[in-house]
mmCIF file of C-alpha atoms in Angstrom:
data_model
loop_
_atom_site.group_PDB
_atom_site.id
_atom_site.type_symbol
_atom_site.label_atom_id
_atom_site.label_comp_id
_atom_site.label_asym_id
_atom_site.label_seq_id
_atom_site.Cartn_x
_atom_site.Cartn_y
_atom_site.Cartn_z
ATOM 1 C CA UNK U 1 147.315 35.011 94.376
ATOM 2 C CA UNK U 2 147.117 32.473 91.589
ATOM 3 C CA UNK U 3 147.300 28.790 92.548
ATOM 4 C CA UNK U 4 146.827 25.559 90.639
ATOM 5 C CA UNK U 5 143.469 25.217 92.386
ATOM 6 C CA UNK U 6 142.180 28.661 91.594
ATOM 7 C CA UNK U 7 142.755 32.297 92.559
ATOM 8 C CA UNK U 8 142.784 33.696 96.084
ATOM 9 C CA UNK U 9 141.645 37.305 96.344
ATOM 10 C CA UNK U 10 143.545 39.181 99.035
ATOM 11 C CA UNK U 11 143.103 40.142 101.758
ATOM 12 C CA UNK U 12 141.547 36.760 102.465
ATOM 13 C CA UNK U 13 139.990 34.995 105.411
ATOM 14 C CA UNK U 14 141.504 31.496 105.537
ATOM 15 C CA UNK U 15 139.395 28.948 107.453
ATOM 16 C CA UNK U 16 141.444 26.482 109.492
ATOM 17 C CA UNK U 17 140.927 22.797 108.769
ATOM 18 C CA UNK U 18 143.535 21.543 111.231
ATOM 19 C CA UNK U 19 143.162 17.821 110.597
ATOM 20 C CA UNK U 20 141.759 18.080 107.071
ATOM 21 C CA UNK U 21 138.304 19.375 107.962
ATOM 22 C CA UNK U 22 136.898 22.717 109.114
ATOM 23 C CA UNK U 23 134.954 21.715 112.215
ATOM 24 C CA UNK U 24 131.197 22.094 111.992
ATOM 25 C CA UNK U 25 131.305 23.052 108.302
ATOM 26 C CA UNK U 26 130.731 21.155 105.074
ATOM 27 C CA UNK U 27 132.789 21.982 101.996
ATOM 28 C CA UNK U 28 129.630 23.274 100.324
ATOM 29 C CA UNK U 29 129.029 25.678 103.196
ATOM 30 C CA UNK U 30 132.602 26.971 102.888
ATOM 31 C CA UNK U 31 132.105 27.577 99.173
ATOM 32 C CA UNK U 32 128.859 29.420 99.809
ATOM 33 C CA UNK U 33 130.657 31.641 102.318
ATOM 34 C CA UNK U 34 133.196 32.522 99.629
ATOM 35 C CA UNK U 35 136.224 30.714 101.062
ATOM 36 C CA UNK U 36 138.943 30.296 98.432
ATOM 37 C CA UNK U 37 141.702 28.803 100.580
ATOM 38 C CA UNK U 38 141.872 26.523 103.620
ATOM 39 C CA UNK U 39 144.724 26.010 106.070
ATOM 40 C CA UNK U 40 145.615 22.458 107.091
ATOM 41 C CA UNK U 41 148.063 21.454 109.808
ATOM 42 C CA UNK U 42 151.184 19.468 108.922
ATOM 43 C CA UNK U 43 151.814 18.291 112.487
ATOM 44 C CA UNK U 44 148.373 16.774 113.006
ATOM 45 C CA UNK U 45 148.118 15.245 109.515
ATOM 46 C CA UNK U 46 151.610 13.746 109.858
ATOM 47 C CA UNK U 47 150.655 12.010 113.097
ATOM 48 C CA UNK U 48 147.163 10.974 111.959
ATOM 49 C CA UNK U 49 146.275 9.657 109.411
ATOM 50 C CA UNK U 50 149.807 10.164 108.042
ATOM 51 C CA UNK U 51 151.156 12.013 105.022
ATOM 52 C CA UNK U 52 152.027 8.776 103.220
ATOM 53 C CA UNK U 53 148.429 7.561 103.351
ATOM 54 C CA UNK U 54 147.106 10.945 102.213
ATOM 55 C CA UNK U 55 149.609 10.883 99.354
ATOM 56 C CA UNK U 56 148.467 7.406 98.319
ATOM 57 C CA UNK U 57 144.880 8.689 98.251
ATOM 58 C CA UNK U 58 145.845 11.441 95.826
ATOM 59 C CA UNK U 59 146.769 14.282 98.177
ATOM 60 C CA UNK U 60 144.938 16.650 100.476
ATOM 61 C CA UNK U 61 142.535 18.028 97.867
ATOM 62 C CA UNK U 62 141.053 14.599 97.229
ATOM 63 C CA UNK U 63 141.309 13.598 100.881
ATOM 64 C CA UNK U 64 139.389 16.720 101.949
ATOM 65 C CA UNK U 65 137.143 16.833 98.872
ATOM 66 C CA UNK U 66 138.159 20.476 98.471
ATOM 67 C CA UNK U 67 138.968 21.890 95.038
ATOM 68 C CA UNK U 68 140.085 25.331 96.212
ATOM 69 C CA UNK U 69 143.572 26.295 97.345
ATOM 70 C CA UNK U 70 145.180 24.748 100.431
ATOM 71 C CA UNK U 71 148.010 26.098 102.584
ATOM 72 C CA UNK U 72 149.809 23.745 104.954
ATOM 73 C CA UNK U 73 151.721 25.230 107.843
ATOM 74 C CA UNK U 74 154.973 23.569 108.885
ATOM 75 C CA UNK U 75 153.648 22.203 112.180
ATOM 76 C CA UNK U 76 156.240 24.215 114.067
ATOM 77 C CA UNK U 77 153.836 26.145 116.260
ATOM 78 C CA UNK U 78 151.993 23.014 117.412
ATOM 79 C CA UNK U 79 155.283 21.400 118.407
ATOM 80 C CA UNK U 80 156.729 24.473 120.095
ATOM 81 C CA UNK U 81 153.558 25.002 122.109
ATOM 82 C CA UNK U 82 154.150 21.639 123.801
ATOM 83 C CA UNK U 83 157.208 22.608 125.837
ATOM 84 C CA UNK U 84 157.263 19.439 127.899
ATOM 85 C CA UNK U 85 157.247 17.172 124.832
ATOM 86 C CA UNK U 86 159.952 18.677 122.626
ATOM 87 C CA UNK U 87 163.641 19.565 122.356
ATOM 88 C CA UNK U 88 164.966 22.049 119.790
ATOM 89 C CA UNK U 89 168.408 21.850 118.164
ATOM 90 C CA UNK U 90 170.037 22.994 114.931
ATOM 91 C CA UNK U 91 169.160 19.593 113.453
ATOM 92 C CA UNK U 92 165.438 20.058 114.060
ATOM 93 C CA UNK U 93 162.833 19.365 116.724
ATOM 94 C CA UNK U 94 162.647 16.155 118.699
ATOM 95 C CA UNK U 95 159.159 15.708 120.085
ATOM 96 C CA UNK U 96 156.737 13.148 121.410
ATOM 97 C CA UNK U 97 153.322 12.653 119.893
ATOM 98 C CA UNK U 98 150.485 14.029 121.983
ATOM 99 C CA UNK U 99 148.501 10.986 120.822
ATOM 100 C CA UNK U 100 150.639 8.076 122.014
ATOM 101 C CA UNK U 101 153.945 9.504 123.243
ATOM 102 C CA UNK U 102 155.913 8.063 120.323
ATOM 103 C CA UNK U 103 159.199 9.885 119.543
ATOM 104 C CA UNK U 104 159.649 11.869 116.305
ATOM 105 C CA UNK U 105 162.212 14.168 114.738
ATOM 106 C CA UNK U 106 161.006 16.999 112.516
ATOM 107 C CA UNK U 107 163.805 18.545 110.490
ATOM 108 C CA UNK U 108 163.432 21.303 107.887
ATOM 109 C CA UNK U 109 163.940 18.650 105.208
ATOM 110 C CA UNK U 110 161.290 16.372 106.721
ATOM 111 C CA UNK U 111 158.809 19.257 106.917
ATOM 112 C CA UNK U 112 159.237 19.756 103.161
ATOM 113 C CA UNK U 113 158.891 16.049 102.389
ATOM 114 C CA UNK U 114 155.662 15.810 104.407
ATOM 115 C CA UNK U 115 154.059 18.860 102.814
ATOM 116 C CA UNK U 116 155.060 17.881 99.282
ATOM 117 C CA UNK U 117 153.462 14.493 99.895
ATOM 118 C CA UNK U 118 150.305 16.207 101.174
ATOM 119 C CA UNK U 119 150.130 18.116 97.888
ATOM 120 C CA UNK U 120 149.078 21.516 99.246
ATOM 121 C CA UNK U 121 149.324 24.601 97.046
ATOM 122 C CA UNK U 122 151.334 26.674 99.516
ATOM 123 C CA UNK U 123 154.021 25.025 101.636
ATOM 124 C CA UNK U 124 155.387 26.847 104.684
ATOM 125 C CA UNK U 125 159.018 26.703 105.810
ATOM 126 C CA UNK U 126 159.747 25.332 109.279
ATOM 127 C CA UNK U 127 160.352 28.109 111.793
ATOM 128 C CA UNK U 128 161.285 28.251 115.457
ATOM 129 C CA UNK U 129 158.633 30.064 117.438
ATOM 130 C CA UNK U 130 159.975 32.131 120.351
ATOM 131 C CA UNK U 131 157.886 32.596 123.446
ATOM 132 C CA UNK U 132 156.658 36.012 124.496
ATOM 133 C CA UNK U 133 158.158 37.744 126.272
ATOM 134 C CA UNK U 134 161.676 36.601 125.367
ATOM 135 C CA UNK U 135 165.020 38.275 125.930
ATOM 136 C CA UNK U 136 166.842 39.968 123.010
ATOM 137 C CA UNK U 137 169.366 37.127 123.107
ATOM 138 C CA UNK U 138 166.658 34.461 122.927
ATOM 139 C CA UNK U 139 164.894 36.278 120.084
ATOM 140 C CA UNK U 140 168.142 36.672 118.175
ATOM 141 C CA UNK U 141 169.013 32.967 118.602
ATOM 142 C CA UNK U 142 165.514 31.947 117.493
ATOM 143 C CA UNK U 143 165.767 34.220 114.465
ATOM 144 C CA UNK U 144 169.138 32.820 113.413
ATOM 145 C CA UNK U 145 167.819 29.270 113.747
ATOM 146 C CA UNK U 146 164.777 30.088 111.613
ATOM 147 C CA UNK U 147 167.021 31.590 108.922
ATOM 148 C CA UNK U 148 169.208 28.490 108.941
ATOM 149 C CA UNK U 149 166.154 26.247 108.648
ATOM 150 C CA UNK U 150 164.685 28.412 105.871
ATOM 151 C CA UNK U 151 167.755 27.834 103.703
ATOM 152 C CA UNK U 152 167.564 24.092 104.299
ATOM 153 C CA UNK U 153 163.833 24.074 103.509
ATOM 154 C CA UNK U 154 164.489 25.944 100.271
ATOM 155 C CA UNK U 155 167.206 23.515 99.153
ATOM 156 C CA UNK U 156 165.135 20.432 99.943
ATOM 157 C CA UNK U 157 161.983 21.834 98.336
ATOM 158 C CA UNK U 158 163.894 22.377 95.075
ATOM 159 C CA UNK U 159 165.355 18.857 95.202
ATOM 160 C CA UNK U 160 161.993 17.116 95.566
ATOM 161 C CA UNK U 161 159.679 16.055 92.783
ATOM 162 C CA UNK U 162 156.100 17.286 93.108
ATOM 163 C CA UNK U 163 153.939 14.579 91.475
ATOM 164 C CA UNK U 164 150.742 15.285 93.438
ATOM 165 C CA UNK U 165 150.753 19.050 92.895
ATOM 166 C CA UNK U 166 153.324 20.339 90.368
ATOM 167 C CA UNK U 167 152.157 23.869 91.108
ATOM 168 C CA UNK U 168 153.305 23.860 94.740
ATOM 169 C CA UNK U 169 155.155 26.939 95.986
ATOM 170 C CA UNK U 170 157.174 27.568 99.149
ATOM 171 C CA UNK U 171 156.672 30.548 101.460
ATOM 172 C CA UNK U 172 159.352 31.729 103.873
ATOM 173 C CA UNK U 173 158.576 32.999 107.358
ATOM 174 C CA UNK U 174 160.077 36.272 108.534
ATOM 175 C CA UNK U 175 161.045 35.883 112.204
ATOM 176 C CA UNK U 176 162.340 38.552 114.556
ATOM 177 C CA UNK U 177 159.756 38.665 117.325
ATOM 178 C CA UNK U 178 158.807 42.253 118.073
ATOM 179 C CA UNK U 179 162.265 43.514 117.060
ATOM 180 C CA UNK U 180 161.875 45.761 114.038
ATOM 181 C CA UNK U 181 165.614 45.605 113.367
ATOM 182 C CA UNK U 182 165.771 41.792 113.416
ATOM 183 C CA UNK U 183 162.642 41.452 111.277
ATOM 184 C CA UNK U 184 164.030 43.840 108.659
ATOM 185 C CA UNK U 185 167.377 42.038 108.509
ATOM 186 C CA UNK U 186 165.682 38.641 108.224
ATOM 187 C CA UNK U 187 163.286 39.808 105.530
ATOM 188 C CA UNK U 188 166.248 41.001 103.463
ATOM 189 C CA UNK U 189 168.116 37.706 104.000
ATOM 190 C CA UNK U 190 165.095 35.612 103.011
ATOM 191 C CA UNK U 191 164.349 37.751 99.958
ATOM 192 C CA UNK U 192 167.723 36.765 98.498
ATOM 193 C CA UNK U 193 166.535 33.151 98.340
ATOM 194 C CA UNK U 194 163.502 34.173 96.300
ATOM 195 C CA UNK U 195 160.597 32.457 98.060
ATOM 196 C CA UNK U 196 157.242 32.626 96.282
ATOM 197 C CA UNK U 197 155.785 34.503 99.250
ATOM 198 C CA UNK U 198 156.538 35.576 102.811
ATOM 199 C CA UNK U 199 154.683 35.268 106.095
ATOM 200 C CA UNK U 200 155.206 37.467 109.133
ATOM 201 C CA UNK U 201 156.114 35.202 112.039
ATOM 202 C CA UNK U 202 157.717 35.274 115.456
ATOM 203 C CA UNK U 203 154.932 37.303 117.072
ATOM 204 C CA UNK U 204 153.067 34.568 118.955
#
């Protein structure tokens, strides 16, 4: 993969720097290990220190002092894993911060605005993560919601300006749980939109 911050040879191991830092590792150590891309977490960075502050500081690359590629996930998994703190609807996800209990609403549009402000190289669409096991009806409903959100993410991503990282690209997430039929249908539906890349989701 070619990114504005260098190539990523695939298959790749992507270290996770949840809150902007890979725990127990310096950036120099990561480079020496051959890491070309780091994953950062939208949910945690949004809550602390905040995407606006990171944007004012020049984006995630400067904030992290990392010149390689960065992928930001949508934050969906972190929210969905906190069942007691969130409520899912077509509009988005209402949740309470695990830090102070403050209420928030994460919509597909908001997920794009946060990640564009962070300035990552690869932005991930917001998806609804079904639990496992889940009934065929629950998986189907989750899949339809993810497809709806993917279209909204795509529209908003195209509307936004990308001053921090003009080379940003958006990846879609193929839902479907463990249903081969649903995954195939969703992959075909997402491909029509023409995302820059696709992730396999819905398996957690």
